[in-house]
Amino acid sequence: MSSQFVEGWTIAQTLGEGSFGEVKLLINSALNSVVAMKTVNLRLHSDVLMEVKKEAAIHSRLKHPNIVQYYGQRQTSDYYYIFLEYASGGELFDKIEPGVGMSQSDARKYFKDLINGVNYLHSNGIAHRDLKPENLLLDEQGNLKISDFGLATMFLCGGKRRKLEKNCGTRPYVAPEVLSQVPFQAEPSDIWSCAIVLITMLSGELPWEVPCDYDNDYKLWKTNDYASHSPWSRLNTMALSLVRKILIPIASKRYDIKKIQSHPWFNQSKTSGVSAWSGGDLDAIRPCFSQPAPTPMPFSTSVLPQESEIHSFSQPTQANDLLLSSQLLTSQTTSTPSNSMQKLVKRMTRFIVCKTPEEALTNLSQYLDDLGYTWKLNSSSVITITTTNQRLVFKSSIFPMNHQTLIDFRLSRGCGLEFKRHFIIIKNAMSKIIFKNTLMGSVALTTNSEP
């Protein structure tokens, strides 16, 4: 169900959820504009208000093509609303096929965008401290944008530099000095995280769980006896040469951004943008079955009313694929192929089955039991799924369509790559009842029959 937020702005759908609230999509049909909005429930999480304000203060200073754009915030007695650019291309992790990665040219393009964004942050005295594929979003042209500044901090202000001490971030991506309990320089730790992102793009896997000596994979890397082991064996010589210059445990010896930008792999001339789809059976022509089909979406920025004096909050990392309600679609005065409101829907971690919603729910539940997942039925159409080690939680939503059913998956907690891996396991298990014509499925999502 769509609902009015403020005059002219409709809450179309919940996009995702975080630790302290939900992310929703706001649409202004008259202005042909969309905005991502995060809501923080201050009644339930009053202790995070100062953290939110710190993030807002940092993000409001930033304006760069590779940073998610800030629009504003609004606070009431019970809620804190944060308005940001809606990145219609989704999250970078959705482009990374587990165990495969992506093409060298696409990885280089995204890595260049990432380095440009991080260079801008550092030049403004800001460290991100949680760079990972889930926090890197894509716009409609496939340009990478850094999001989620919840852990960001200032390390340089008024010409005065300070070392960082806080142990924070996501363990596989953090630099070893972050875990050392010794003050450290800010820039090298972000640069280390960029290299881990590059490895995941090129190999489809993380090199280790945590960069410390009790992790066998990290110890192997430090012995220089790693070349025949994955993920290093998946990287070509030039890419591995760059990674070796960045992933140096001693931060002072690590490549800085200027040296990264001068490396031959970074400057290799053969580049391409994000691969485009030209029609036909998508799964028949692409090896990455779990990533979304490209769907162009015009985006025009428009500030919400009375936001000229307000600050920003970063877009949360977990974003669900957009599902527009039939009420919203049918309320539009026009229904043409160029209508941007009907182009917002894109295929992500989802598939269509040739079953009724009730049959689909029964079948999905049975497959989850067979595969050893723990699951809970939240409502007649939403299942919360937990892996056996409880490190990953994701949700599956059931949506009726014309004589078929859409099953949509979104990550709630855990590693994006691991989520993709489990999605593929479930999709393969249910392959016999999955509707194969992915083009038909994508088109169907833009019709007024969609819930």
XYZ file of C-alpha atoms in Angstrom:
451
model
C 0.000 0.000 0.000
C 1.283 3.439 -0.902
C 0.731 6.302 1.556
C 1.202 10.042 1.713
C 4.282 11.293 3.561
C 3.933 15.035 2.992
C 1.950 16.858 0.355
C 3.031 15.709 -3.086
C 5.338 12.958 -1.818
C 4.134 9.358 -1.655
C 5.807 6.494 0.203
C 5.821 3.928 -2.572
C 7.515 0.984 -0.912
C 9.868 -0.109 1.831
C 13.279 -0.543 0.206
C 15.092 -2.168 3.080
C 15.802 -2.203 6.776
C 18.709 -1.379 9.040
C 19.556 -1.694 12.701
C 17.587 1.380 13.712
C 14.885 1.830 11.099
C 13.620 1.314 7.583
C 14.490 2.737 4.190
C 11.572 3.844 2.062
C 11.175 5.221 -1.419
C 9.465 8.587 -1.805
C 7.986 9.524 -5.169
C 6.692 12.861 -6.366
C 4.725 12.132 -9.541
C 4.188 15.808 -10.340
C 7.920 16.555 -10.202
C 8.867 13.163 -11.679
C 11.316 12.728 -8.782
C 12.355 9.966 -6.392
C 14.164 10.142 -3.046
C 15.454 7.484 -0.655
C 14.320 8.122 2.917
C 15.553 6.435 6.054
C 13.434 6.584 9.178
C 15.018 6.241 12.610
C 12.561 5.491 15.411
C 13.735 7.735 18.248
C 11.302 6.170 20.704
C 13.026 2.815 20.276
C 16.547 4.110 19.618
C 16.920 7.417 21.430
C 20.584 6.653 22.144
C 21.572 6.899 18.448
C 20.498 10.512 17.964
C 23.997 11.924 18.483
C 25.444 9.377 16.076
C 22.860 10.311 13.477
C 23.647 13.999 13.891
C 27.375 13.343 13.540
C 26.781 11.419 10.342
C 24.539 14.201 9.073
C 27.182 16.821 9.809
C 29.802 14.866 7.863
C 27.645 13.898 4.909
C 26.263 17.419 4.512
C 29.812 18.627 3.722
C 30.171 16.302 0.749
C 29.362 16.851 -2.911
C 31.074 14.624 -5.475
C 29.988 12.440 -8.415
C 31.112 9.319 -6.541
C 29.345 10.152 -3.251
C 25.618 9.542 -2.719
C 24.024 12.955 -2.884
C 22.672 14.578 0.255
C 19.213 16.174 0.210
C 18.251 16.737 3.812
C 16.696 15.572 7.053
C 13.664 16.242 9.146
C 13.149 15.469 12.819
C 9.955 15.057 14.830
C 9.549 14.056 18.452
C 9.396 10.369 17.491
C 11.268 9.999 14.210
C 14.339 11.176 12.369
C 13.890 11.268 8.585
C 16.903 11.322 6.280
C 16.613 12.087 2.540
C 19.190 10.967 0.000
C 19.680 10.286 -3.669
C 18.006 7.059 -4.767
C 20.727 5.027 -6.498
C 18.657 3.201 -9.100
C 21.494 0.880 -10.157
C 21.446 -0.978 -6.837
C 24.430 -2.107 -4.802
C 27.851 -3.104 -6.066
C 27.664 -6.466 -4.292
C 24.791 -7.448 -6.558
C 27.147 -7.174 -9.551
C 29.632 -9.599 -7.974
C 28.965 -13.250 -8.755
C 30.111 -15.496 -5.873
C 33.191 -17.469 -6.882
C 33.339 -15.618 -10.211
C 33.464 -11.878 -9.645
C 33.051 -9.723 -12.738
C 34.997 -8.711 -15.833
C 38.353 -6.953 -15.468
C 37.055 -3.909 -17.340
C 33.998 -3.502 -15.106
C 36.077 -4.062 -11.968
C 38.570 -1.431 -13.109
C 35.787 1.055 -13.842
C 34.218 0.595 -10.418
C 37.613 0.654 -8.685
C 38.507 3.942 -10.353
C 35.219 5.424 -9.182
C 35.864 4.127 -5.664
C 39.393 5.561 -5.548
C 38.153 8.911 -6.874
C 35.488 9.044 -4.171
C 37.885 8.037 -1.389
C 40.461 10.561 -2.623
C 37.799 13.264 -2.335
C 36.900 12.158 1.204
C 40.523 12.141 2.338
C 41.180 15.535 0.743
C 38.385 16.844 2.964
C 39.833 15.209 6.073
C 37.198 12.453 6.249
C 37.757 8.711 6.714
C 34.861 6.413 5.774
C 35.924 3.399 7.891
C 33.413 0.923 6.446
C 34.115 0.572 2.733
C 32.634 -2.646 1.338
C 30.468 -3.622 -1.666
C 27.241 -3.309 0.351
C 28.058 0.358 1.001
C 28.824 1.139 -2.625
C 25.809 2.002 -4.763
C 25.370 2.495 -8.502
C 23.412 5.114 -10.390
C 21.499 4.525 -13.625
C 24.679 4.935 -15.719
C 26.570 2.460 -13.542
C 28.652 5.109 -11.773
C 29.756 4.001 -8.313
C 28.700 6.114 -5.333
C 29.959 5.738 -1.768
C 27.183 5.582 0.826
C 26.630 4.975 4.549
C 28.704 7.412 6.567
C 27.588 6.021 9.900
C 31.170 5.208 10.934
C 32.827 8.116 9.138
C 34.949 10.542 11.106
C 37.111 13.640 10.677
C 40.860 13.091 10.937
C 41.959 16.476 9.594
C 40.381 19.783 10.556
C 41.813 23.270 10.513
C 45.178 21.922 9.471
C 45.373 19.687 12.532
C 45.664 15.946 11.936
C 44.778 13.258 14.451
C 45.302 9.517 14.524
C 42.341 7.168 14.843
C 41.876 4.629 17.620
C 38.405 3.129 17.263
C 38.110 -0.519 16.260
C 35.235 -0.384 13.787
C 34.210 -1.539 10.324
C 33.461 -4.921 8.779
C 36.092 -7.484 9.755
C 37.096 -8.950 6.361
C 37.565 -5.411 4.974
C 39.351 -3.668 7.873
C 43.102 -3.089 7.870
C 45.219 -4.939 10.466
C 46.147 -1.711 12.282
C 42.456 -1.067 13.029
C 42.497 -4.207 15.200
C 45.841 -3.408 16.846
C 44.554 -1.175 19.696
C 47.298 1.276 18.734
C 46.520 4.719 17.218
C 46.830 4.675 13.419
C 46.722 6.985 10.392
C 43.313 7.236 8.748
C 44.000 7.133 4.999
C 45.914 3.822 4.743
C 43.134 1.886 6.458
C 40.523 3.086 3.933
C 42.918 2.267 1.087
C 43.339 -1.279 2.451
C 39.553 -1.693 2.355
C 39.514 -0.544 -1.281
C 41.925 -3.361 -2.152
C 39.664 -5.947 -0.484
C 36.747 -4.598 -2.525
C 38.869 -4.987 -5.669
C 39.671 -8.606 -4.798
C 35.988 -9.423 -4.321
C 35.172 -7.827 -7.686
C 37.850 -9.818 -9.497
C 37.385 -13.163 -7.727
C 33.922 -13.225 -6.187
C 35.274 -14.092 -2.745
C 36.904 -12.567 0.305
C 40.577 -13.353 1.002
C 40.105 -13.914 4.750
C 37.690 -13.577 7.634
C 39.849 -11.129 9.565
C 43.396 -9.814 8.951
C 45.124 -11.166 12.033
C 47.528 -13.974 12.813
C 44.922 -16.455 14.026
C 43.332 -16.403 10.558
C 45.053 -19.075 8.460
C 44.220 -17.404 5.146
C 45.761 -14.140 6.292
C 48.844 -15.938 7.633
C 49.204 -17.614 4.212
C 49.154 -14.204 2.526
C 51.938 -12.972 4.798
C 54.156 -15.955 3.957
C 54.117 -15.075 0.228
C 53.146 -18.699 -0.495
C 49.693 -17.807 -1.711
C 49.894 -17.675 -5.517
C 48.298 -21.076 -6.140
C 45.479 -20.467 -3.657
C 42.150 -18.761 -4.236
C 41.360 -15.884 -4.539
C 44.899 -14.916 -5.551
C 45.005 -17.506 -8.331
C 41.982 -15.815 -9.913
C 43.801 -12.480 -10.322
C 46.021 -11.823 -13.313
C 49.643 -10.790 -12.801
C 49.076 -7.057 -13.172
C 46.077 -6.941 -10.823
C 47.928 -9.048 -8.255
C 50.881 -6.671 -8.528
C 48.642 -3.755 -7.520
C 46.994 -5.664 -4.690
C 50.392 -6.669 -3.270
C 51.399 -2.997 -3.101
C 48.269 -2.108 -1.127
C 47.829 -5.072 1.217
C 51.067 -4.449 3.080
C 50.547 -4.952 6.843
C 52.800 -2.009 7.712
C 50.607 0.972 6.895
C 53.476 3.385 6.201
C 54.730 1.128 3.383
C 51.321 0.774 1.751
C 50.577 2.374 -1.616
C 48.815 5.716 -1.324
C 46.159 6.898 -3.786
C 48.620 8.740 -6.013
C 50.670 5.566 -6.484
C 47.534 3.493 -7.080
C 46.459 5.899 -9.808
C 49.843 5.563 -11.520
C 49.863 1.742 -11.510
C 49.678 0.033 -14.960
C 46.580 -2.021 -14.063
C 44.717 1.120 -13.001
C 45.625 2.837 -16.283
C 45.078 -0.053 -18.648
C 43.453 1.488 -21.717
C 40.946 -1.249 -22.528
C 37.949 -0.250 -20.420
C 34.232 -0.605 -20.733
C 31.221 0.485 -18.789
C 28.735 -1.809 -17.151
C 27.679 -4.459 -19.609
C 24.430 -3.691 -21.397
C 21.726 -6.158 -22.297
C 20.393 -6.210 -25.850
C 17.436 -8.534 -25.496
C 16.652 -12.231 -25.547
C 16.794 -14.744 -22.719
C 18.996 -12.997 -20.180
C 20.064 -16.150 -18.336
C 21.098 -17.706 -21.628
C 23.621 -14.967 -22.421
C 24.989 -14.044 -18.970
C 26.952 -16.257 -16.578
C 25.849 -14.205 -13.540
C 22.368 -15.547 -12.927
C 21.826 -13.769 -9.633
C 22.499 -10.193 -10.630
C 19.860 -7.811 -11.943
C 19.061 -7.003 -15.525
C 19.895 -3.386 -16.333
C 16.822 -1.168 -16.248
C 17.256 2.491 -17.207
C 15.528 4.995 -14.974
C 15.503 8.742 -15.486
C 16.293 10.489 -12.217
C 15.758 14.141 -11.511
C 16.770 15.559 -8.174
C 14.297 17.581 -6.228
C 14.530 18.765 -2.643
C 11.624 18.091 -0.354
C 9.707 21.073 0.983
C 11.446 23.199 3.634
C 14.766 21.350 3.387
C 17.022 24.289 2.623
C 18.350 24.445 6.191
C 18.604 20.761 7.072
C 21.335 18.144 7.045
C 21.878 14.697 5.639
C 22.098 11.088 6.692
C 23.705 8.383 4.640
C 21.727 5.795 2.751
C 21.722 2.454 4.596
C 23.598 -0.482 3.153
C 20.738 -2.911 2.724
C 18.368 -1.949 -0.087
C 15.540 -4.139 -1.266
C 14.597 -4.339 -4.897
C 11.817 -1.895 -5.644
C 8.274 -3.190 -5.988
C 5.781 -0.502 -6.880
C 2.245 -0.992 -5.651
C -0.660 -1.223 -8.048
C -2.350 1.594 -6.154
C 0.555 3.907 -6.939
C 0.804 2.896 -10.566
C -2.887 3.199 -11.254
C -2.989 6.603 -9.589
C -0.708 8.063 -12.236
C -2.341 10.217 -14.840
C -0.185 8.919 -17.675
C 0.883 5.435 -18.607
C 3.487 5.669 -21.328
C 6.723 3.733 -21.850
C 8.697 6.862 -20.942
C 6.970 7.287 -17.601
C 9.825 7.121 -15.084
C 7.551 5.839 -12.328
C 7.011 2.661 -14.330
C 10.748 2.241 -14.979
C 11.764 2.103 -11.327
C 11.300 -1.648 -11.070
C 14.298 -3.819 -11.888
C 15.201 -7.444 -11.439
C 17.526 -8.229 -8.542
C 17.706 -11.300 -6.299
C 14.318 -12.620 -7.280
C 12.628 -15.084 -9.595
C 9.150 -15.975 -10.835
C 7.538 -19.363 -10.285
C 4.635 -20.932 -12.122
C 2.601 -21.361 -8.941
C -0.100 -19.570 -6.994
C 1.155 -17.516 -4.022
C -0.044 -20.218 -1.619
C 1.698 -22.962 -3.599
C 4.840 -20.843 -3.903
C 4.960 -20.308 -0.138
C 4.478 -24.021 0.511
C 7.171 -24.969 -2.011
C 9.652 -22.383 -0.716
C 9.128 -23.536 2.871
C 9.744 -27.138 1.890
C 12.931 -26.289 0.003
C 14.200 -24.230 2.949
C 13.610 -27.228 5.241
C 15.390 -29.545 2.814
C 18.359 -27.176 2.551
C 18.673 -26.854 6.343
C 17.652 -23.231 6.823
C 15.812 -21.920 9.862
C 12.821 -19.848 8.826
C 9.883 -18.013 10.338
C 6.672 -16.919 8.663
C 6.254 -13.212 9.480
C 3.004 -12.860 7.588
C 1.142 -14.628 4.814
C 3.682 -13.330 2.313
C 7.004 -12.725 4.146
C 9.497 -15.295 5.454
C 12.585 -14.490 7.532
C 15.387 -16.962 6.763
C 18.465 -17.649 8.913
C 21.494 -19.759 8.016
C 22.578 -22.572 10.325
C 25.510 -20.553 11.702
C 23.146 -17.573 12.280
C 25.595 -15.201 10.587
C 23.201 -14.389 7.759
C 19.571 -13.267 7.891
C 17.493 -12.472 4.821
C 13.838 -12.132 3.927
C 11.733 -13.582 1.155
C 8.543 -11.857 0.036
C 5.790 -13.439 -2.066
C 3.965 -11.295 -4.636
C 1.068 -12.518 -6.815
C 1.230 -11.810 -10.532
C -0.898 -12.779 -13.516
C -1.103 -16.584 -13.118
C 2.387 -16.623 -11.561
C 4.166 -15.580 -8.370
C 7.227 -13.441 -7.781
C 9.576 -14.531 -4.962
C 11.861 -11.672 -3.942
C 14.861 -11.953 -1.573
C 16.643 -9.182 0.321
C 19.501 -9.155 2.794
C 18.733 -8.149 6.385
C 22.036 -8.904 8.124
C 25.371 -10.352 7.081
C 27.776 -10.458 4.140
C 26.422 -9.493 0.731
C 28.516 -12.088 -1.096
C 27.333 -14.822 1.253
C 23.740 -13.709 0.708
C 24.208 -14.006 -3.057
C 25.684 -17.479 -2.570
C 22.673 -18.652 -0.583
C 20.261 -17.058 -3.048
C 21.845 -19.086 -5.846
C 21.548 -22.280 -3.769
C 17.827 -21.675 -3.228
C 17.278 -20.657 -6.849
C 19.013 -23.798 -8.135
C 16.990 -25.990 -5.764
C 13.738 -24.473 -7.071
C 14.798 -24.417 -10.723
C 12.116 -26.895 -11.844
C 9.285 -24.523 -10.989
C 11.005 -21.236 -11.948
C 9.560 -19.376 -14.930
C 12.435 -19.251 -17.428
C 11.508 -16.201 -19.487
C 13.287 -13.520 -17.461
C 12.377 -10.830 -19.971
C 8.687 -11.525 -19.386
C 9.263 -11.366 -15.645
C 11.001 -8.003 -15.776
C 8.356 -6.505 -18.021
C 5.543 -7.851 -15.880
C 6.874 -5.978 -12.871
C 6.138 -2.655 -14.543
C 2.468 -3.361 -15.118
C -0.459 -2.321 -13.012
C -1.061 -5.932 -12.003
C 1.885 -5.819 -9.612
C 1.031 -5.502 -5.894
